[in-house]
Short mmCIF file of C-alpha atoms in Angstrom, two decimals:
data_model
loop_
_atom_site.label_atom_id
_atom_site.label_comp_id
_atom_site.label_asym_id
_atom_site.label_seq_id
_atom_site.Cartn_x
_atom_site.Cartn_y
_atom_site.Cartn_z
CA UNK A 1 -8.37 -25.28 12.57
CA UNK A 2 -5.23 -23.17 13.11
CA UNK A 3 -5.95 -19.38 13.58
CA UNK A 4 -2.72 -18.35 11.83
CA UNK A 5 -1.33 -20.00 8.74
CA UNK A 6 1.74 -19.10 6.78
CA UNK A 7 2.22 -20.24 3.17
CA UNK A 8 5.96 -20.22 2.45
CA UNK A 9 8.96 -22.03 1.23
CA UNK A 10 11.74 -23.21 3.60
CA UNK A 11 14.52 -21.62 1.53
CA UNK A 12 12.80 -18.30 0.83
CA UNK A 13 14.08 -15.30 2.76
CA UNK A 14 10.59 -13.64 2.23
CA UNK A 15 8.68 -16.28 4.16
CA UNK A 16 11.43 -16.58 6.76
CA UNK A 17 10.92 -12.78 7.44
CA UNK A 18 7.36 -13.58 8.40
CA UNK A 19 8.39 -16.53 10.56
CA UNK A 20 10.92 -14.33 12.38
CA UNK A 21 8.27 -11.71 13.07
CA UNK A 22 5.72 -14.32 14.27
CA UNK A 23 8.28 -15.91 16.53
CA UNK A 24 9.24 -12.48 17.95
CA UNK A 25 5.65 -11.91 18.90
CA UNK A 26 5.24 -15.40 20.29
CA UNK A 27 2.49 -16.27 17.77
CA UNK A 28 1.68 -19.94 17.21
CA UNK A 29 1.20 -20.64 13.36
CA UNK A 30 0.86 -23.46 10.96
CA UNK A 31 3.44 -23.43 8.22
CA UNK A 32 2.41 -24.71 4.76
CA UNK A 33 5.31 -25.54 2.59
CA UNK A 34 4.62 -24.66 -1.01
CA UNK A 35 6.08 -26.20 -4.16
CA UNK A 36 6.47 -23.13 -6.42
CA UNK A 37 6.50 -25.31 -9.49
CA UNK A 38 3.15 -26.72 -8.50
CA UNK A 39 1.30 -24.10 -6.40
CA UNK A 40 -1.52 -25.21 -4.28
CA UNK A 41 -5.13 -24.17 -5.09
CA UNK A 42 -5.22 -22.60 -1.63
CA UNK A 43 -2.23 -20.37 -2.37
CA UNK A 44 -3.77 -19.27 -5.75
CA UNK A 45 -7.02 -18.57 -3.86
CA UNK A 46 -5.32 -16.58 -1.19
CA UNK A 47 -3.03 -14.63 -3.51
CA UNK A 48 -4.72 -14.38 -6.85
CA UNK A 49 -2.87 -11.18 -7.69
CA UNK A 50 0.68 -12.33 -7.44
CA UNK A 51 0.42 -16.10 -6.91
CA UNK A 52 3.44 -15.91 -4.55
CA UNK A 53 4.52 -16.65 -1.11
CA UNK A 54 4.58 -15.65 1.62
CA UNK A 55 0.91 -15.40 2.44
CA UNK A 56 -0.28 -14.97 6.03
CA UNK A 57 -3.88 -16.12 6.69
CA UNK A 58 -5.28 -14.85 10.00
CA UNK A 59 -8.74 -16.14 10.90
CA UNK A 60 -9.34 -16.89 7.21
CA UNK A 61 -8.27 -13.48 5.94
CA UNK A 62 -5.18 -13.52 3.71
CA UNK A 63 -2.50 -10.91 3.50
CA UNK A 64 0.32 -10.91 0.87
CA UNK A 65 3.58 -8.99 0.33
CA UNK A 66 6.12 -9.53 3.12
CA UNK A 67 6.54 -5.86 4.21
CA UNK A 68 2.80 -5.47 4.42
CA UNK A 69 2.56 -8.66 6.44
CA UNK A 70 5.29 -7.52 8.83
CA UNK A 71 3.43 -4.27 9.60
CA UNK A 72 0.19 -6.24 10.06
CA UNK A 73 1.87 -8.54 12.59
CA UNK A 74 3.28 -5.54 14.47
CA UNK A 75 -0.19 -3.97 14.69
CA UNK A 76 -2.01 -7.10 15.56
CA UNK A 77 0.02 -8.72 18.26
CA UNK A 78 1.64 -7.54 21.45
CA UNK A 79 5.29 -8.23 22.12
CA UNK A 80 8.61 -6.72 21.05
CA UNK A 81 7.98 -3.93 18.60
CA UNK A 82 8.94 -4.47 14.92
CA UNK A 83 8.54 -0.74 14.11
CA UNK A 84 9.33 2.14 16.43
CA UNK A 85 6.54 4.26 17.99
CA UNK A 86 7.71 7.62 16.72
CA UNK A 87 6.21 8.63 13.33
CA UNK A 88 9.52 9.91 11.89
CA UNK A 89 11.39 6.78 13.13
CA UNK A 90 8.65 4.68 11.49
CA UNK A 91 9.10 6.53 8.24
CA UNK A 92 12.83 5.92 8.35
CA UNK A 93 12.32 2.18 8.95
CA UNK A 94 9.80 1.98 6.02
CA UNK A 95 12.10 3.92 3.77
CA UNK A 96 15.07 1.67 4.41
CA UNK A 97 12.97 -1.58 4.11
CA UNK A 98 11.76 -0.31 0.71
CA UNK A 99 15.42 0.58 -0.28
CA UNK A 100 16.53 -2.95 0.61
CA UNK A 101 13.79 -4.58 -1.57
CA UNK A 102 13.78 -2.09 -4.38
CA UNK A 103 17.54 -1.23 -4.77
CA UNK A 104 19.84 -3.64 -2.73
CA UNK A 105 18.25 -6.99 -3.64
CA UNK A 106 17.91 -6.36 -7.41
CA UNK A 107 21.52 -5.02 -7.55
CA UNK A 108 22.69 -8.15 -5.60
CA UNK A 109 20.88 -10.59 -7.87
CA UNK A 110 22.34 -8.75 -10.92
CA UNK A 111 25.93 -9.06 -9.59
CA UNK A 112 25.50 -12.77 -8.70
CA UNK A 113 23.91 -13.80 -12.00
CA UNK A 114 25.93 -11.56 -14.42
CA UNK A 115 28.65 -13.01 -16.59
CA UNK A 116 31.51 -11.64 -18.60
CA UNK A 117 32.03 -7.82 -18.73
CA UNK A 118 28.71 -7.17 -17.15
CA UNK A 119 29.82 -8.87 -13.91
CA UNK A 120 32.44 -6.40 -12.81
CA UNK A 121 30.21 -3.47 -13.54
CA UNK A 122 27.31 -5.13 -11.58
CA UNK A 123 29.64 -5.83 -8.75
CA UNK A 124 30.68 -2.22 -8.52
CA UNK A 125 27.08 -1.08 -8.70
CA UNK A 126 26.08 -3.34 -5.77
CA UNK A 127 29.08 -2.18 -3.68
CA UNK A 128 28.00 1.42 -4.27
CA UNK A 129 24.36 0.76 -3.25
CA UNK A 130 25.55 -1.33 -0.10
CA UNK A 131 27.78 1.74 0.71
CA UNK A 132 24.51 3.71 1.33
CA UNK A 133 23.47 1.05 3.90
CA UNK A 134 26.96 0.98 5.29
CA UNK A 135 26.63 4.66 6.08
CA UNK A 136 23.18 4.19 7.66
CA UNK A 137 24.29 1.34 10.01
CA UNK A 138 27.42 3.22 11.21
CA UNK A 139 27.51 3.43 14.97
CA UNK A 140 24.33 1.25 15.45
CA UNK A 141 24.14 -2.38 16.46
CA UNK A 142 21.12 -3.12 14.41
CA UNK A 143 19.08 -0.92 11.97
CA UNK A 144 16.41 -1.04 14.63
CA UNK A 145 18.89 0.25 17.34
CA UNK A 146 19.71 -2.09 20.28
CA UNK A 147 17.10 -4.69 19.13
CA UNK A 148 16.29 -6.03 15.68
CA UNK A 149 13.42 -4.23 13.89
CA UNK A 150 11.67 -4.07 10.54
CA UNK A 151 14.83 -3.22 8.46
CA UNK A 152 16.85 -6.05 10.25
CA UNK A 153 14.04 -8.59 9.64
CA UNK A 154 13.74 -7.51 6.05
CA UNK A 155 17.55 -7.59 5.84
CA UNK A 156 17.63 -11.39 6.16
CA UNK A 157 18.36 -11.90 2.46
CA UNK A 158 21.14 -9.29 2.57
CA UNK A 159 22.50 -10.43 5.91
CA UNK A 160 22.46 -14.22 5.36
CA UNK A 161 21.51 -15.49 1.91
CA UNK A 162 23.77 -12.86 0.20
CA UNK A 163 26.83 -14.14 1.82
CA UNK A 164 26.20 -17.73 0.70
CA UNK A 165 25.26 -16.79 -2.80
CA UNK A 166 28.24 -14.53 -3.41
CA UNK A 167 30.55 -17.28 -2.25
CA UNK A 168 28.92 -19.75 -4.67
CA UNK A 169 29.19 -17.12 -7.38
CA UNK A 170 32.83 -16.54 -6.62
CA UNK A 171 32.25 -12.85 -5.83
CA UNK A 172 33.86 -10.79 -3.14
CA UNK A 173 31.52 -7.89 -2.25
CA UNK A 174 31.30 -7.14 1.49
CA UNK A 175 34.93 -6.38 2.30
CA UNK A 176 36.46 -4.64 5.30
CA UNK A 177 37.76 -1.73 3.35
CA UNK A 178 34.70 -0.99 1.29
CA UNK A 179 31.79 -1.88 3.67
CA UNK A 180 33.14 -2.13 7.24
CA UNK A 181 29.97 -1.11 9.11
CA UNK A 182 27.82 -3.31 6.96
CA UNK A 183 30.19 -6.22 7.61
CA UNK A 184 29.90 -5.61 11.30
CA UNK A 185 26.10 -5.68 11.12
CA UNK A 186 26.23 -8.93 9.15
CA UNK A 187 28.28 -10.50 11.96
CA UNK A 188 26.06 -9.05 14.69
CA UNK A 189 23.01 -10.24 12.85
CA UNK A 190 24.21 -13.76 12.21
CA UNK A 191 25.46 -14.17 15.74
CA UNK A 192 22.07 -12.98 17.20
CA UNK A 193 20.60 -16.19 18.71
CA UNK A 194 17.01 -15.21 17.81
CA UNK A 195 18.03 -14.62 14.19
CA UNK A 196 20.08 -17.78 13.99
CA UNK A 197 16.96 -19.84 15.06
CA UNK A 198 14.99 -18.44 12.20
CA UNK A 199 17.29 -19.11 9.33
CA UNK A 200 17.44 -22.29 7.17
CA UNK A 201 20.40 -24.54 7.83
CA UNK A 202 23.46 -23.27 5.91
CA UNK A 203 24.46 -26.69 4.47
CA UNK A 204 20.92 -27.43 3.25
CA UNK A 205 20.73 -23.98 1.68
CA UNK A 206 24.13 -24.26 0.02
CA UNK A 207 22.99 -27.48 -1.71
CA UNK A 208 19.73 -25.79 -2.86
CA UNK A 209 21.45 -22.74 -4.14
CA UNK A 210 24.29 -24.62 -5.78
CA UNK A 211 21.79 -26.64 -7.79
CA UNK A 212 20.14 -23.38 -9.02
CA UNK A 213 23.47 -22.03 -10.04
CA UNK A 214 24.32 -25.12 -11.89
CA UNK A 215 20.98 -25.11 -13.64
CA UNK A 216 21.45 -21.48 -14.68
CA UNK A 217 25.03 -22.12 -15.94
CA UNK A 218 23.93 -25.15 -17.87
CA UNK A 219 21.07 -23.35 -19.62
CA UNK A 220 23.40 -20.68 -21.06
CA UNK B 1 8.40 28.78 17.11
CA UNK B 2 6.21 28.04 14.15
CA UNK B 3 6.08 24.56 12.83
CA UNK B 4 8.30 24.11 9.68
CA UNK B 5 6.60 22.23 7.00
CA UNK B 6 7.95 22.27 3.46
CA UNK B 7 7.16 20.23 0.36
CA UNK B 8 9.74 19.89 -2.46
CA UNK B 9 7.83 19.00 -5.58
CA UNK B 10 7.38 19.70 -9.34
CA UNK B 11 4.25 21.17 -10.90
CA UNK B 12 3.44 17.82 -12.55
CA UNK B 13 4.70 15.07 -10.44
CA UNK B 14 2.01 12.46 -9.71
CA UNK B 15 3.86 11.24 -6.68
CA UNK B 16 4.13 14.79 -5.21
CA UNK B 17 0.44 15.32 -6.01
CA UNK B 18 -0.37 12.47 -3.43
CA UNK B 19 1.25 14.49 -0.79
CA UNK B 20 -0.33 17.83 -1.94
CA UNK B 21 -3.78 16.24 -1.61
CA UNK B 22 -3.01 14.60 1.73
CA UNK B 23 -1.83 17.93 3.18
CA UNK B 24 -4.95 19.60 1.93
CA UNK B 25 -7.25 16.89 3.43
CA UNK B 26 -5.46 17.36 6.80
CA UNK B 27 -5.85 21.11 6.49
CA UNK B 28 -2.14 21.84 6.93
CA UNK B 29 -0.20 24.98 5.94
CA UNK B 30 3.16 24.41 4.31
CA UNK B 31 5.76 26.00 2.02
CA UNK B 32 6.11 24.71 -1.51
CA UNK B 33 9.49 24.53 -3.18
CA UNK B 34 8.98 23.94 -6.92
CA UNK B 35 11.85 22.01 -8.44
CA UNK B 36 13.18 21.85 -11.96
CA UNK B 37 14.34 18.23 -12.44
CA UNK B 38 16.82 19.29 -15.10
CA UNK B 39 18.34 21.59 -12.55
CA UNK B 40 17.88 20.12 -9.06
CA UNK B 41 18.37 22.43 -6.17
CA UNK B 42 21.23 21.86 -3.68
CA UNK B 43 18.68 21.49 -0.96
CA UNK B 44 16.81 18.70 -2.78
CA UNK B 45 20.07 16.82 -3.29
CA UNK B 46 20.92 17.29 0.38
CA UNK B 47 17.49 16.15 1.60
CA UNK B 48 17.16 13.11 -0.86
CA UNK B 49 20.73 12.20 -1.73
CA UNK B 50 19.72 8.51 -2.48
CA UNK B 51 17.01 9.08 -5.05
CA UNK B 52 17.50 12.77 -5.80
CA UNK B 53 13.67 12.94 -6.50
CA UNK B 54 10.53 14.69 -5.50
CA UNK B 55 8.46 14.62 -3.34
CA UNK B 56 10.47 15.37 -0.20
CA UNK B 57 8.53 16.52 2.98
CA UNK B 58 10.57 18.50 5.52
CA UNK B 59 8.97 18.73 8.99
CA UNK B 60 10.82 20.72 11.62
CA UNK B 61 14.12 19.84 10.03
CA UNK B 62 13.37 16.15 9.50
CA UNK B 63 13.18 14.91 5.94
CA UNK B 64 10.93 12.16 4.61
CA UNK B 65 11.17 10.74 1.05
CA UNK B 66 9.01 8.38 -0.98
CA UNK B 67 5.40 9.49 -1.50
CA UNK B 68 3.69 6.48 0.27
CA UNK B 69 5.99 6.72 3.16
CA UNK B 70 5.27 10.42 3.45
CA UNK B 71 1.46 9.76 3.38
CA UNK B 72 1.83 7.36 6.28
CA UNK B 73 4.00 9.85 8.19
CA UNK B 74 1.37 12.61 7.64
CA UNK B 75 -1.40 10.32 8.80
CA UNK B 76 0.57 9.27 11.94
CA UNK B 77 1.55 12.85 12.82
CA UNK B 78 -1.69 14.69 12.28
CA UNK B 79 -4.62 12.63 13.50
CA UNK B 80 -7.56 14.69 12.00
CA UNK B 81 -9.28 13.32 8.88
CA UNK B 82 -7.52 9.80 8.96
CA UNK B 83 -6.25 8.58 5.55
CA UNK B 84 -5.66 4.99 6.47
CA UNK B 85 -8.29 2.67 8.03
CA UNK B 86 -7.94 1.90 11.79
CA UNK B 87 -8.41 -1.85 11.48
CA UNK B 88 -5.08 -3.57 10.93
CA UNK B 89 -6.46 -5.89 8.26
CA UNK B 90 -8.07 -3.01 6.28
CA UNK B 91 -4.87 -1.08 6.68
CA UNK B 92 -2.81 -4.04 5.28
CA UNK B 93 -5.26 -4.25 2.34
CA UNK B 94 -4.71 -0.48 1.57
CA UNK B 95 -0.92 -0.89 1.67
CA UNK B 96 -1.15 -4.07 -0.44
CA UNK B 97 -3.25 -2.41 -3.18
CA UNK B 98 -1.15 0.84 -3.19
CA UNK B 99 2.00 -1.30 -3.88
CA UNK B 100 0.10 -3.08 -6.59
CA UNK B 101 -0.80 0.23 -8.12
CA UNK B 102 2.78 1.37 -8.25
CA UNK B 103 4.51 -1.94 -9.13
CA UNK B 104 1.84 -3.31 -11.60
CA UNK B 105 -0.86 -1.03 -12.65
CA UNK B 106 1.26 2.07 -13.44
CA UNK B 107 3.69 0.36 -15.75
CA UNK B 108 0.86 -1.58 -17.42
CA UNK B 109 -1.07 1.55 -18.25
CA UNK B 110 1.89 3.39 -19.53
CA UNK B 111 2.85 0.35 -21.78
CA UNK B 112 -0.70 0.06 -22.95
CA UNK B 113 -0.76 3.57 -24.21
CA UNK B 114 2.70 3.77 -25.88
CA UNK B 115 3.23 0.31 -27.40
CA UNK B 116 2.19 -0.68 -30.94
CA UNK B 117 0.64 -3.63 -32.72
CA UNK B 118 0.68 -7.06 -31.03
CA UNK B 119 2.68 -5.59 -28.04
CA UNK B 120 -0.09 -3.19 -27.44
CA UNK B 121 -2.85 -5.81 -27.64
CA UNK B 122 -0.99 -7.74 -24.93
CA UNK B 123 -0.34 -4.65 -22.87
CA UNK B 124 -4.04 -3.64 -23.00
CA UNK B 125 -5.08 -7.18 -21.76
CA UNK B 126 -2.56 -6.90 -18.98
CA UNK B 127 -3.87 -3.49 -17.95
CA UNK B 128 -7.41 -4.72 -18.15
CA UNK B 129 -6.55 -7.66 -15.89
CA UNK B 130 -5.20 -5.19 -13.28
CA UNK B 131 -8.29 -3.03 -13.61
CA UNK B 132 -10.53 -6.06 -12.89
CA UNK B 133 -8.82 -6.42 -9.55
CA UNK B 134 -9.54 -2.70 -8.80
CA UNK B 135 -13.01 -3.04 -9.83
CA UNK B 136 -13.53 -5.84 -7.29
CA UNK B 137 -11.93 -3.71 -4.59
CA UNK B 138 -14.39 -0.92 -5.24
CA UNK B 139 -17.31 -3.23 -4.77
CA UNK B 140 -20.06 -0.76 -4.40
CA UNK B 141 -17.93 1.87 -2.65
CA UNK B 142 -17.71 5.51 -3.80
CA UNK B 143 -13.98 5.53 -3.04
CA UNK B 144 -11.47 2.89 -2.06
CA UNK B 145 -11.51 4.55 1.37
CA UNK B 146 -15.30 4.15 1.60
CA UNK B 147 -17.44 7.28 1.76
CA UNK B 148 -14.41 9.65 1.83
CA UNK B 149 -11.07 9.82 0.03
CA UNK B 150 -8.33 7.97 1.81
CA UNK B 151 -4.76 6.64 1.40
CA UNK B 152 -5.57 4.24 -1.41
CA UNK B 153 -7.50 6.72 -3.37
CA UNK B 154 -4.56 9.19 -3.12
CA UNK B 155 -2.23 6.34 -4.14
CA UNK B 156 -4.33 5.90 -7.30
CA UNK B 157 -4.84 9.56 -7.92
CA UNK B 158 -2.42 9.40 -10.84
CA UNK B 159 -4.87 7.11 -12.63
CA UNK B 160 -7.76 9.56 -12.32
CA UNK B 161 -5.49 12.39 -13.55
CA UNK B 162 -3.52 10.82 -16.37
CA UNK B 163 -6.05 8.40 -17.91
CA UNK B 164 -8.12 11.16 -19.43
CA UNK B 165 -5.08 13.00 -20.70
CA UNK B 166 -3.48 9.86 -22.25
CA UNK B 167 -6.79 8.79 -23.84
CA UNK B 168 -6.93 12.31 -25.34
CA UNK B 169 -3.42 12.15 -26.71
CA UNK B 170 -3.42 8.60 -28.03
CA UNK B 171 -7.08 8.07 -29.01
CA UNK B 172 -7.01 4.81 -27.02
CA UNK B 173 -9.99 4.40 -24.65
CA UNK B 174 -8.34 2.26 -22.01
CA UNK B 175 -10.91 2.51 -19.10
CA UNK B 176 -14.33 2.21 -20.69
CA UNK B 177 -17.40 2.47 -18.52
CA UNK B 178 -19.02 -0.74 -19.84
CA UNK B 179 -16.17 -2.93 -18.92
CA UNK B 180 -15.13 -1.09 -15.73
CA UNK B 181 -18.20 0.71 -14.36
CA UNK B 182 -16.98 1.08 -10.83
CA UNK B 183 -13.46 2.15 -11.77
CA UNK B 184 -14.89 4.67 -14.25
CA UNK B 185 -17.26 6.03 -11.61
CA UNK B 186 -14.33 6.20 -9.18
CA UNK B 187 -12.29 8.22 -11.63
CA UNK B 188 -15.15 10.71 -12.04
CA UNK B 189 -15.89 10.91 -8.29
CA UNK B 190 -12.19 11.39 -7.42
CA UNK B 191 -11.63 14.04 -10.13
CA UNK B 192 -14.82 15.93 -9.16
CA UNK B 193 -14.04 16.10 -5.54
CA UNK B 194 -13.53 19.76 -4.65
CA UNK B 195 -10.28 19.21 -2.72
CA UNK B 196 -8.81 17.18 -5.50
CA UNK B 197 -9.98 19.34 -8.35
CA UNK B 198 -8.64 22.54 -6.89
CA UNK B 199 -5.13 21.17 -6.95
CA UNK B 200 -5.01 19.31 -10.27
CA UNK B 201 -2.09 20.36 -12.38
CA UNK B 202 -3.21 22.57 -15.36
CA UNK B 203 -4.92 20.26 -17.98
CA UNK B 204 -3.44 21.92 -21.19
CA UNK B 205 0.11 22.03 -19.72
CA UNK B 206 -0.21 18.30 -18.82
CA UNK B 207 -1.47 17.43 -22.36
CA UNK B 208 1.53 19.34 -23.76
CA UNK B 209 3.99 17.57 -21.46
CA UNK B 210 2.72 14.12 -22.12
CA UNK B 211 2.30 14.70 -25.78
CA UNK B 212 6.01 15.48 -26.00
CA UNK B 213 6.87 12.43 -23.75
CA UNK B 214 4.82 10.05 -25.89
CA UNK B 215 5.97 11.24 -29.29
CA UNK B 216 9.11 9.14 -29.62
CA UNK B 217 6.97 6.04 -28.97
CA UNK B 218 3.93 6.88 -31.10
CA UNK B 219 6.13 7.83 -34.07
CA UNK B 220 7.03 4.16 -34.33
CA UNK B 221 3.89 3.33 -36.29
CA UNK B 222 4.89 1.24 -39.42
#
């Protein structure tokens, strides 16, 4: 029986965050691909509260919520650090990871799925929010410094998925004049060999996301 | 040079109260800056430009925002009276349930109190479902942290403080002792703890504040 199991979905940035962290630490794990339209009894048993992926199961004990899992991985296994050692630096990393999930991602979804008059307003809002990130990454290679850290791992949706989705939605958001530093980070991130290994193939993801956009547009 | 430790808060903020209690448990001296959220100070806006909210902790010129992030910072900086468990799995559980509290329990409790009719029935059921999870977590423990108050207890402090106030204002008994014996006991144990009790915001002032806040919603009765 595998000691470490991860319940996830190949296209989900949230389960990819966990895979990235496990690979960073050199942890062997079994990946269980879930069908979110028909969730397995095991997933429902391991995450009765949210019934969502990702769920990490370590020696039979389940942990849910990707940022919680990332910290658990950092505290359990040796290897490159996901969070810094200094308490203040750790607080900053936690703050920015939370900002990504609570502010950036919802604003991004809103911009991509909005239509009509709402769209331009949503687009301006997400640019304003990403402007805050742009300011934070100025002068740094990664949010974690010279190496990727918690915020970079959590930033996979913003760093990779976002570009594909905005292209499909016909939106221009991360421009050189409005978000130059953030744009630089996206390039750095996507060119980082370790990150590249842990992202779903672009062509497969485009097909998947395109289908979702079409379904959404048809349903209106 | 003396250590600089300041807390920007309001008299009633349930998020700031987490930090107030944490600092007390750790036995730390600090300066309080009371904010008026209708007239925020320049310093608050400088220290928390993104959210412009309380609480903000300032430690030797470094600012930390977001109450749960602040709690972890306090716990990692001052090692006496640990707030979080040592074991990584137990720590993960505390973080998970604290997030559940803020993301799910808090909105469900508020909605249960202020909604009407069928909406309220559904909201009460939703809140009850959330309470059942908490009931399981308490599992014969006095506090979420075990024998002593810890991070998760502080994260749920708002529940112990506000449930009684909201039940008083609305007449709705949301956490009854028969259905939720452990949670009810936890509320009493937490509220009765001398450290917690000493720093509760004034009851009458809280009732007045929440009465005013609830009025627009409660007035909608057909």
